[in-house]
Coordinates of N, CA and C in Angstrom, one line a residue:
M38 N 3.2 -111.9 143.1 CA 2.1 -112.7 142.5 C 1.8 -114.0 143.4
K39 N 0.6 -114.2 143.7 CA 0.3 -115.4 144.5 C 0.5 -116.6 143.7
L40 N 0.9 -117.7 144.5 CA 1.2 -119.0 143.8 C 0.0 -119.5 143.0
E41 N -1.1 -119.4 143.6 CA -2.3 -119.9 142.9 C -2.5 -119.1 141.6
T42 N -2.3 -117.8 141.6 CA -2.4 -117.0 140.3 C -1.4 -117.4 139.3
L43 N -0.2 -117.7 139.8 CA 0.9 -118.1 138.9 C 0.6 -119.4 138.3
K44 N 0.1 -120.4 139.0 CA -0.3 -121.7 138.5 C -1.4 -121.5 137.4
E45 N -2.4 -120.7 137.7 CA -3.4 -120.5 136.8 C -2.9 -119.8 135.5
L46 N -2.0 -118.9 135.6 CA -1.4 -118.2 134.5 C -0.6 -119.2 133.6
N47 N 0.2 -120.0 134.2 CA 0.9 -121.0 133.5 C 0.1 -122.0 132.8
T48 N -1.0 -122.4 133.4 CA -2.0 -123.3 132.8 C -2.5 -122.7 131.5
E49 N -2.9 -121.5 131.5 CA -3.5 -120.8 130.4 C -2.4 -120.6 129.3
R50 N -1.2 -120.3 129.6 CA -0.2 -120.1 128.6 C 0.2 -121.4 128.0
A51 N 0.3 -122.5 128.8 CA 0.6 -123.8 128.2 C -0.5 -124.3 127.2
A52 N -1.7 -123.8 127.4 CA -2.8 -124.2 126.5 C -2.9 -123.2 125.4
R53 N -2.0 -122.3 125.3 CA -2.0 -121.2 124.2 C -3.4 -120.5 124.2
R54 N -3.8 -120.1 125.5 CA -4.9 -119.2 125.6 C -4.5 -117.9 126.2
P55 N -4.8 -116.8 125.5 CA -4.4 -115.5 126.0 C -5.0 -115.2 127.4
V56 N -4.2 -114.4 128.2 CA -4.6 -114.0 129.5 C -4.0 -112.7 129.9
I57 N -4.7 -111.9 130.7 CA -4.1 -110.6 131.1 C -4.1 -110.5 132.6
L58 N -3.0 -110.2 133.2 CA -2.9 -109.9 134.6 C -3.1 -108.5 134.9
V59 N -4.1 -108.1 135.7 CA -4.5 -106.8 136.0 C -3.9 -106.5 137.4
T60 N -3.1 -105.4 137.5 CA -2.5 -105.1 138.8 C -2.8 -103.6 139.1
D61 N -3.4 -103.4 140.3 CA -3.7 -102.1 140.9 C -2.3 -101.6 141.4
T62 N -1.8 -100.5 140.7 CA -0.5 -100.0 141.0 C -0.4 -99.3 142.4
E63 N -1.6 -99.0 143.0 CA -1.5 -98.3 144.3 C -1.4 -99.4 145.4
N64 N -2.2 -100.4 145.4 CA -2.2 -101.4 146.5 C -1.7 -102.7 146.1
G65 N -1.3 -102.9 144.8 CA -0.7 -104.2 144.4 C -1.6 -105.4 144.2
Q66 N -2.9 -105.1 144.4 CA -3.9 -106.2 144.2 C -3.9 -106.7 142.7
Q67 N -4.0 -108.0 142.6 CA -4.0 -108.5 141.2 C -5.1 -109.5 141.0
R68 N -5.5 -109.5 139.7 CA -6.5 -110.5 139.3 C -6.2 -110.9 137.8
L69 N -6.5 -112.1 137.5 CA -6.2 -112.7 136.2 C -7.5 -112.8 135.4
V70 N -7.4 -112.3 134.2 CA -8.6 -112.3 133.3 C -8.3 -113.2 132.1
K71 N -9.1 -114.2 132.0 CA -8.9 -115.1 130.8 C -9.7 -114.6 129.6
A72 N -9.2 -115.0 128.5 CA -9.8 -114.5 127.2 C -11.3 -114.7 127.2
A73 N -11.8 -115.9 127.7 CA -13.2 -116.2 127.6 C -14.0 -115.3 128.5
D74 N -13.4 -114.6 129.4 CA -14.1 -113.7 130.3 C -14.0 -112.2 130.0
F75 N -13.3 -111.9 128.9 CA -13.2 -110.5 128.5 C -14.5 -109.8 128.2
V76 N -15.5 -110.5 127.6 CA -16.7 -109.9 127.2 C -17.6 -109.5 128.4
T77 N -17.4 -110.1 129.5 CA -18.2 -109.7 130.7 C -17.4 -108.9 131.7
D78 N -16.1 -108.6 131.4 CA -15.3 -107.9 132.4 C -15.6 -106.4 132.3
P79 N -15.6 -105.7 133.4 CA -15.7 -104.2 133.3 C -14.7 -103.5 132.5
L80 N -13.5 -104.1 132.3 CA -12.5 -103.5 131.5 C -12.4 -104.1 130.1
R81 N -13.5 -104.6 129.6 CA -13.4 -105.4 128.4 C -12.8 -104.6 127.2
A82 N -13.2 -103.3 127.1 CA -12.6 -102.6 125.9 C -11.1 -102.4 126.0
E83 N -10.6 -102.1 127.2 CA -9.2 -101.9 127.4 C -8.5 -103.3 127.3
L84 N -9.0 -104.3 127.8 CA -8.4 -105.6 127.7 C -8.3 -106.1 126.3
T85 N -9.4 -105.9 125.5 CA -9.4 -106.3 124.1 C -8.4 -105.5 123.3
K86 N -8.3 -104.2 123.6 CA -7.3 -103.3 122.9 C -5.9 -103.8 123.1
Q87 N -5.6 -104.0 124.4 CA -4.2 -104.3 124.7 C -3.8 -105.7 124.2
L88 N -4.8 -106.6 124.2 CA -4.5 -108.0 123.7 C -4.3 -107.9 122.2
R89 N -5.1 -107.1 121.5 CA -5.0 -106.9 120.0 C -3.6 -106.4 119.7
M90 N -3.1 -105.4 120.4 CA -1.8 -104.9 120.2 C -0.7 -105.8 120.6
G91 N -1.0 -106.7 121.5 CA 0.0 -107.6 122.0 C 1.0 -107.0 122.9
K92 N 0.6 -105.9 123.6 CA 1.5 -105.2 124.4 C 0.9 -105.0 125.8
S93 N 1.8 -105.0 126.8 CA 1.4 -104.6 128.2 C 1.4 -103.1 128.3
G94 N 0.6 -102.6 129.3 CA 0.6 -101.1 129.4 C -0.2 -100.7 130.6
M95 N -0.1 -99.4 130.9 CA -0.8 -98.8 132.0 C -2.1 -98.1 131.5
I96 N -3.2 -98.3 132.2 CA -4.4 -97.6 131.9 C -5.0 -97.0 133.1
E97 N -5.9 -96.1 132.9 CA -6.7 -95.5 134.0 C -8.1 -95.9 133.9
A98 N -8.7 -96.4 135.0 CA -10.1 -96.8 135.1 C -10.7 -96.2 136.3
G99 N -11.5 -95.2 136.1 CA -12.1 -94.4 137.2 C -10.9 -93.7 137.9
D100 N -10.8 -93.9 139.2 CA -9.7 -93.2 139.9 C -8.5 -94.1 140.2
K101 N -8.4 -95.3 139.4 CA -7.4 -96.2 139.6 C -6.4 -96.2 138.4
K102 N -5.2 -96.5 138.7 CA -4.2 -96.7 137.7 C -3.8 -98.2 137.7
L103 N -4.1 -98.8 136.6 CA -3.9 -100.3 136.5 C -2.9 -100.6 135.4
F104 N -2.1 -101.6 135.8 CA -1.1 -102.1 134.8 C -1.7 -103.5 134.2
L105 N -1.8 -103.5 132.9 CA -2.3 -104.7 132.2 C -1.1 -105.5 131.6
N106 N -0.8 -106.6 132.2 CA 0.3 -107.4 131.7 C -0.3 -108.5 130.8
V107 N 0.0 -108.3 129.5 CA -0.6 -109.2 128.5 C 0.3 -110.4 128.2
Y108 N -0.3 -111.6 128.3 CA 0.3 -112.8 128.0 C -0.4 -113.5 126.8
A109 N 0.1 -113.2 125.6 CA -0.5 -113.7 124.4 C 0.3 -114.8 123.8
P110 N -0.3 -115.9 123.2 CA 0.5 -116.9 122.6 C 1.3 -116.3 121.4
T111 N 2.5 -116.9 121.2 CA 3.3 -116.5 120.0 C 2.6 -116.9 118.8
A112 N 2.4 -116.0 117.9 CA 1.7 -116.3 116.6 C 2.4 -117.3 115.7
K113 N 1.7 -118.2 115.1 CA 2.3 -119.1 114.2 C 2.0 -118.7 112.7
L114 N 2.8 -119.1 111.8 CA 2.5 -119.0 110.4 C 2.8 -120.3 109.8
V115 N 1.8 -121.0 109.2 CA 1.9 -122.2 108.5 C 1.8 -121.9 107.0
I116 N 2.9 -122.2 106.3 CA 2.9 -121.9 104.8 C 2.8 -123.2 104.1
V117 N 1.8 -123.4 103.4 CA 1.6 -124.7 102.6 C 2.1 -124.4 101.1
G118 N 3.2 -124.9 100.8 CA 3.8 -124.6 99.5 C 5.2 -124.0 99.6
A119 N 6.2 -124.8 99.2 CA 7.6 -124.3 99.3 C 8.0 -123.6 98.0
V120 N 7.2 -122.5 97.7 CA 7.4 -121.8 96.4 C 8.3 -120.6 96.6
H121 N 8.5 -119.8 95.5 CA 9.3 -118.6 95.5 C 8.7 -117.6 96.5
I122 N 7.4 -117.4 96.5 CA 6.8 -116.5 97.5 C 7.1 -116.9 98.9
S123 N 7.1 -118.2 99.2 CA 7.4 -118.7 100.5 C 8.8 -118.4 101.0
Q124 N 9.7 -118.4 100.0 CA 11.1 -118.1 100.3 C 11.3 -116.7 100.8
A125 N 10.4 -115.8 100.3 CA 10.5 -114.4 100.8 C 9.6 -114.2 102.1
L126 N 8.5 -115.0 102.1 CA 7.5 -114.8 103.2 C 8.1 -115.3 104.5
A127 N 8.7 -116.5 104.5 CA 9.2 -117.1 105.7 C 10.1 -116.2 106.5
P128 N 11.2 -115.7 106.0 CA 12.1 -114.8 106.8 C 11.4 -113.5 107.2
L129 N 10.5 -113.0 106.4 CA 9.8 -111.8 106.7 C 9.0 -112.0 108.0
A130 N 8.2 -113.2 108.0 CA 7.4 -113.5 109.1 C 8.2 -113.8 110.4
R131 N 9.4 -114.4 110.2 CA 10.2 -114.7 111.3 C 10.8 -113.4 111.9
S132 N 11.0 -112.4 111.1 CA 11.5 -111.1 111.6 C 10.4 -110.4 112.4
L133 N 9.2 -110.8 112.2 CA 8.1 -110.3 113.0 C 7.7 -111.2 114.2
D134 N 8.6 -112.1 114.5 CA 8.5 -113.0 115.6 C 7.4 -114.1 115.5
Y135 N 7.0 -114.5 114.3 CA 6.1 -115.6 114.1 C 6.9 -116.9 114.1
D136 N 6.3 -117.9 114.6 CA 6.9 -119.3 114.5 C 6.4 -119.8 113.1
V137 N 7.4 -120.0 112.2 CA 7.1 -120.4 110.8 C 7.4 -121.8 110.5
T138 N 6.4 -122.5 109.8 CA 6.6 -123.8 109.3 C 6.2 -123.9 107.9
V139 N 7.0 -124.5 107.1 CA 6.7 -124.7 105.6 C 6.3 -126.2 105.4
V140 N 5.2 -126.4 104.7 CA 4.7 -127.7 104.5 C 4.6 -127.9 102.9
D141 N 5.2 -129.0 102.4 CA 5.1 -129.3 101.0 C 5.6 -130.7 100.8
P142 N 4.8 -131.6 100.2 CA 5.2 -133.0 100.0 C 6.3 -133.1 98.9
R143 N 6.4 -132.0 98.1 CA 7.3 -132.1 97.0 C 8.8 -131.8 97.5
T144 N 9.5 -132.8 97.6 CA 10.9 -132.6 98.2 C 11.8 -131.8 97.3
A145 N 11.5 -131.7 96.1 CA 12.3 -130.9 95.2 C 12.2 -129.4 95.6
F146 N 11.0 -129.0 96.2 CA 10.8 -127.7 96.6 C 11.1 -127.5 98.1
A147 N 10.7 -128.4 98.9 CA 10.9 -128.3 100.4 C 12.3 -128.9 100.7
S148 N 13.3 -128.1 100.4 CA 14.7 -128.5 100.7 C 15.3 -127.4 101.6
P149 N 16.2 -127.9 102.5 CA 16.9 -127.0 103.4 C 17.7 -125.9 102.6
E150 N 18.2 -126.2 101.4 CA 18.9 -125.2 100.6 C 18.0 -124.0 100.3
R151 N 16.8 -124.3 100.0 CA 15.8 -123.3 99.6 C 15.3 -122.5 100.8
F152 N 15.3 -123.2 102.0 CA 14.7 -122.6 103.2 C 15.6 -122.8 104.4
P153 N 16.8 -122.2 104.4 CA 17.7 -122.3 105.5 C 17.1 -121.8 106.8
D154 N 17.3 -122.6 107.9 CA 16.8 -122.3 109.2 C 15.3 -122.1 109.4
V155 N 14.6 -122.7 108.5 CA 13.1 -122.7 108.6 C 12.6 -124.2 108.7
P156 N 11.8 -124.5 109.7 CA 11.3 -125.9 109.8 C 10.5 -126.3 108.6
L157 N 10.9 -127.4 108.0 CA 10.2 -127.9 106.8 C 9.6 -129.3 107.1
I158 N 8.4 -129.5 106.5 CA 7.8 -130.8 106.6 C 7.4 -131.3 105.2
A159 N 8.2 -132.2 104.7 CA 7.9 -132.7 103.3 C 7.0 -133.9 103.4
E160 N 5.7 -133.6 103.8 CA 4.7 -134.6 103.9 C 3.4 -134.0 103.3
W161 N 2.4 -134.8 103.0 CA 1.1 -134.3 102.6 C 0.4 -133.7 103.8
P162 N -0.5 -132.8 103.6 CA -1.2 -132.1 104.7 C -1.8 -133.0 105.7
D163 N -2.4 -134.1 105.3 CA -3.1 -134.9 106.3 C -2.1 -135.5 107.3
V164 N -0.8 -135.6 106.9 CA 0.2 -136.1 107.8 C 0.9 -135.0 108.5
A165 N 1.2 -133.9 107.8 CA 2.0 -132.8 108.3 C 1.3 -131.9 109.3
L166 N 0.0 -131.7 109.0 CA -0.6 -130.6 109.8 C -1.1 -131.0 111.2
P167 N -1.6 -132.1 111.5 CA -2.1 -132.4 112.8 C -1.1 -132.2 113.9
P168 N 0.2 -132.6 113.7 CA 1.2 -132.4 114.8 C 1.5 -131.0 115.1
L169 N 1.2 -130.1 114.2 CA 1.5 -128.7 114.4 C 0.6 -127.9 115.3
D170 N -0.4 -128.6 115.8 CA -1.4 -127.9 116.7 C -1.8 -126.5 116.2
V171 N -2.2 -126.5 115.0 CA -2.8 -125.2 114.4 C -3.9 -124.8 115.3
D172 N -4.0 -123.5 115.6 CA -5.0 -123.0 116.5 C -5.4 -121.5 116.1
H173 N -6.2 -120.9 116.9 CA -6.7 -119.5 116.6 C -5.6 -118.5 116.5
Y174 N -4.4 -118.8 117.0 CA -3.3 -117.9 116.9 C -2.3 -118.3 115.8
T175 N -2.9 -118.9 114.8 CA -2.2 -119.3 113.6 C -2.7 -118.6 112.4
A176 N -1.7 -118.1 111.6 CA -2.0 -117.6 110.2 C -1.7 -118.7 109.3
F177 N -2.6 -119.0 108.3 CA -2.4 -120.1 107.4 C -2.5 -119.7 106.0
V178 N -1.5 -120.0 105.2 CA -1.5 -119.6 103.8 C -1.3 -120.8 102.9
A179 N -2.1 -120.9 101.8 CA -1.9 -122.0 100.9 C -1.4 -121.4 99.5
L180 N -0.3 -121.9 99.1 CA 0.4 -121.2 98.0 C 0.8 -122.1 96.8
T181 N 0.4 -123.4 96.9 CA 0.9 -124.3 95.9 C 0.2 -124.2 94.5
H182 N -1.0 -123.8 94.5 CA -1.8 -123.8 93.2 C -2.2 -125.3 92.9
D183 N -1.9 -126.2 93.7 CA -2.3 -127.6 93.5 C -3.4 -128.0 94.4
P184 N -4.6 -128.3 93.9 CA -5.7 -128.6 94.7 C -5.5 -129.8 95.6
K185 N -4.7 -130.8 95.2 CA -4.4 -132.0 96.0 C -3.7 -131.6 97.3
I186 N -3.0 -130.5 97.2 CA -2.3 -130.1 98.4 C -3.0 -129.0 99.2
D187 N -3.4 -127.9 98.4 CA -4.1 -126.8 99.1 C -5.4 -127.1 99.7
D188 N -6.3 -127.9 99.0 CA -7.6 -128.1 99.5 C -7.7 -128.8 100.8
P189 N -7.0 -129.9 101.0 CA -7.1 -130.5 102.3 C -6.4 -129.7 103.4
A190 N -5.5 -128.9 103.0 CA -4.8 -128.0 104.0 C -5.8 -126.9 104.4
L191 N -6.6 -126.4 103.5 CA -7.6 -125.3 103.9 C -8.7 -125.9 104.7
L192 N -9.1 -127.1 104.4 CA -10.1 -127.8 105.3 C -9.6 -128.0 106.7
H193 N -8.4 -128.2 106.9 CA -7.8 -128.4 108.2 C -7.8 -127.0 108.9
A194 N -7.5 -125.9 108.2 CA -7.4 -124.6 108.7 C -8.8 -124.2 109.2
F195 N -9.9 -124.5 108.4 CA -11.2 -124.2 108.8 C -11.5 -124.8 110.2
Q196 N -11.2 -126.1 110.4 CA -11.5 -126.8 111.6 C -10.8 -126.2 112.8
R197 N -9.6 -125.6 112.6 CA -8.8 -125.1 113.7 C -9.0 -123.6 114.0
D198 N -9.9 -123.0 113.3 CA -10.3 -121.6 113.6 C -9.1 -120.7 113.5
C199 N -8.3 -120.8 112.5 CA -7.1 -119.9 112.3 C -7.6 -118.4 112.2
F200 N -6.8 -117.5 112.8 CA -7.2 -116.1 112.7 C -7.1 -115.5 111.3
Y201 N -6.3 -116.1 110.5 CA -6.1 -115.7 109.1 C -6.0 -116.9 108.2
I202 N -6.7 -116.9 107.1 CA -6.6 -118.0 106.1 C -6.5 -117.3 104.7
G203 N -5.4 -117.6 104.0 CA -5.3 -117.0 102.7 C -4.9 -118.0 101.7
A204 N -5.2 -117.8 100.4 CA -4.9 -118.7 99.3 C -4.5 -118.0 98.1
L205 N -3.5 -118.5 97.4 CA -3.0 -117.9 96.2 C -4.0 -118.2 95.0
G206 N -4.2 -117.2 94.1 CA -5.0 -117.5 92.9 C -5.9 -116.3 92.6
S207 N -6.3 -116.3 91.3 CA -7.2 -115.2 90.9 C -8.6 -115.5 91.4
R208 N -9.5 -114.5 91.1 CA -10.9 -114.7 91.5 C -11.5 -115.9 90.8
K209 N -11.2 -116.1 89.6 CA -11.7 -117.3 88.8 C -11.2 -118.6 89.4
T210 N -9.9 -118.6 89.8 CA -9.3 -119.8 90.4 C -10.0 -120.0 91.8
H211 N -10.2 -118.9 92.5 CA -10.8 -119.1 93.8 C -12.3 -119.6 93.7
A212 N -13.0 -119.1 92.7 CA -14.4 -119.6 92.5 C -14.4 -121.1 92.3
K213 N -13.5 -121.6 91.5 CA -13.4 -123.1 91.3 C -13.0 -123.8 92.6
R214 N -12.1 -123.1 93.4 CA -11.7 -123.7 94.7 C -12.9 -123.8 95.6
G215 N -13.7 -122.8 95.6 CA -14.9 -122.8 96.5 C -15.8 -123.9 96.1
E216 N -16.0 -124.2 94.8 CA -16.8 -125.3 94.4 C -16.3 -126.7 94.9
R217 N -15.0 -126.8 94.8 CA -14.3 -128.1 95.3 C -14.5 -128.2 96.8
L218 N -14.3 -127.1 97.5 CA -14.4 -127.2 99.0 C -15.8 -127.5 99.5
R219 N -16.8 -126.9 98.8 CA -18.2 -127.2 99.1 C -18.5 -128.7 98.9
A220 N -17.9 -129.2 97.9 CA -18.2 -130.6 97.6 C -17.5 -131.5 98.6
Q221 N -16.6 -131.0 99.4 CA -15.9 -131.8 100.4 C -16.5 -131.4 101.8
G222 N -17.6 -130.6 101.8 CA -18.2 -130.4 103.1 C -18.0 -129.0 103.7
A223 N -17.2 -128.2 103.1 CA -16.9 -126.8 103.7 C -18.2 -126.0 103.7
R224 N -18.4 -125.2 104.7 CA -19.5 -124.3 104.8 C -19.2 -123.0 104.1
E225 N -20.3 -122.3 103.7 CA -20.1 -121.0 103.1 C -19.3 -120.0 104.0
A226 N -19.6 -120.1 105.3 CA -18.9 -119.2 106.2 C -17.4 -119.5 106.2
D227 N -17.0 -120.8 106.0 CA -15.6 -121.2 106.0 C -15.0 -120.6 104.7
I228 N -15.6 -120.8 103.6 CA -15.0 -120.3 102.3 C -14.9 -118.8 102.3
A229 N -15.9 -118.1 102.9 CA -15.9 -116.7 103.0 C -14.7 -116.1 103.8
R230 N -14.1 -117.0 104.7 CA -13.0 -116.5 105.5 C -11.7 -116.5 104.7
I231 N -11.6 -117.2 103.6 CA -10.4 -117.2 102.8 C -10.1 -115.9 102.2
H232 N -8.9 -115.3 102.4 CA -8.5 -114.1 101.7 C -7.9 -114.5 100.4
A233 N -8.7 -114.3 99.3 CA -8.2 -114.6 98.0 C -8.9 -113.7 97.0
P234 N -8.1 -113.1 96.1 CA -6.6 -113.2 96.0 C -5.9 -112.8 97.3
I235 N -4.9 -113.5 97.6 CA -4.2 -113.3 98.9 C -3.4 -112.0 98.9
G236 N -3.3 -111.4 100.1 CA -2.5 -110.2 100.3 C -3.3 -108.9 100.0
L237 N -2.8 -107.8 100.6 CA -3.5 -106.5 100.4 C -3.2 -106.1 99.0
P238 N -4.1 -105.3 98.4 CA -4.0 -104.9 97.0 C -3.0 -103.7 96.8
I239 N -1.7 -104.0 96.8 CA -0.7 -102.9 96.7 C 0.0 -102.9 95.4
G240 N -0.5 -103.7 94.4 CA 0.1 -103.8 93.1 C 1.3 -104.7 93.1
A241 N 1.4 -105.6 94.0 CA 2.6 -106.5 94.1 C 2.7 -107.4 92.9
V242 N 4.0 -107.5 92.4 CA 4.2 -108.3 91.2 C 5.2 -109.4 91.5
S243 N 6.4 -109.1 92.1 CA 7.4 -110.1 92.4 C 7.1 -110.9 93.6
P244 N 7.7 -112.1 93.7 CA 7.5 -112.9 94.9 C 7.7 -112.1 96.2
S245 N 8.8 -111.3 96.3 CA 9.1 -110.5 97.5 C 8.0 -109.5 97.8
E246 N 7.5 -108.8 96.7 CA 6.4 -107.9 96.9 C 5.1 -108.6 97.4
I247 N 4.8 -109.7 96.8 CA 3.6 -110.5 97.2 C 3.7 -110.9 98.6
A248 N 4.9 -111.3 99.1 CA 5.2 -111.7 100.5 C 4.9 -110.5 101.4
V249 N 5.3 -109.3 101.0 CA 5.0 -108.1 101.8 C 3.5 -107.9 101.9
A250 N 2.8 -108.1 100.8 CA 1.3 -107.9 100.7 C 0.6 -108.9 101.6
I251 N 1.1 -110.1 101.6 CA 0.5 -111.2 102.5 C 0.8 -110.8 103.9
M252 N 2.0 -110.5 104.3 CA 2.3 -110.2 105.7 C 1.6 -109.0 106.2
A253 N 1.4 -108.0 105.3 CA 0.6 -106.8 105.7 C -0.9 -107.2 106.0
E254 N -1.4 -108.1 105.2 CA -2.8 -108.5 105.4 C -2.9 -109.3 106.7
I255 N -2.0 -110.2 106.9 CA -2.0 -110.9 108.2 C -1.9 -110.0 109.4
T256 N -1.0 -109.0 109.3 CA -0.9 -108.1 110.4 C -2.1 -107.3 110.7
A257 N -2.8 -106.9 109.6 CA -4.1 -106.1 109.7 C -5.1 -107.0 110.4
Q258 N -5.1 -108.3 110.0 CA -6.1 -109.2 110.6 C -5.9 -109.4 112.1
L259 N -4.6 -109.4 112.5 CA -4.2 -109.6 113.9 C -4.4 -108.4 114.7
R260 N -4.1 -107.2 114.2 CA -4.0 -106.1 115.0 C -5.1 -105.1 114.9
L261 N -5.8 -105.0 113.8 CA -6.8 -103.9 113.6 C -8.2 -104.3 114.3
P262 N -8.9 -103.3 114.8 CA -10.3 -103.6 115.2 C -11.1 -104.0 114.0
A263 N -12.3 -104.6 114.2 CA -13.1 -105.2 113.1 C -13.4 -104.2 112.0
K264 N -13.8 -103.0 112.4 CA -14.2 -102.0 111.4 C -13.1 -101.6 110.5
E265 N -11.9 -101.5 111.1 CA -10.7 -101.1 110.3 C -10.2 -102.2 109.4
K266 N -10.5 -103.5 109.9 CA -10.1 -104.6 109.0 C -10.9 -104.6 107.7
E267 N -12.2 -104.3 107.9 CA -13.1 -104.2 106.7 C -12.6 -103.1 105.7
A268 N -12.2 -102.0 106.3 CA -11.7 -100.9 105.4 C -10.5 -101.2 104.7
A269 N -9.6 -102.1 105.4 CA -8.3 -102.4 104.8 C -8.5 -103.5 103.7
A270 N -9.6 -104.3 103.8 CA -9.8 -105.4 102.9 C -10.0 -104.9 101.4

């Protein structure tokens, strides 16, 4: 790899922007494709597919064999609410290589005893969330059922373009949530992005089952093409 290409690659990775290195396996020629350039690249379909899967791999394009080396940011999961569901969700997400953080100002809930080996921030969302650098590669779930905590957290997630936003509660609860968020300046498009009731409809009842449903929905949002996401919803 040329030094200039390596520097450019490291710059993109440091900024948490996905990038793919395309290598011609016959002659060794390489080029770097940034995420912003995918839509105009001749290999846009293949690039998009490999990035969505998060895997490097060999493809054939015309008479060429190309290796696509995928550099995608590590996905984050921000859990607002140190509740029973979170206790099951945090280790499940970590087993899938997410960087997990739990936020809850209620210190009785956000304790190391309840969340061993999981980063905890026992602060209100306006203090806790900005330093986390929430971005497009972040899944964001609000689980407290407390509007004073969940609502400002969701407003922050809207601003940071998280790839997944989910919130606990029934349809009736979510309708009331929508009214509150509109009153605080949220757009209809923002509210429509919230997955609520949260999780895939698998009949989950226990906290552990609900955690599985949530993680399945997050995975579908990250990995599936747009049409298949709609079918899974």
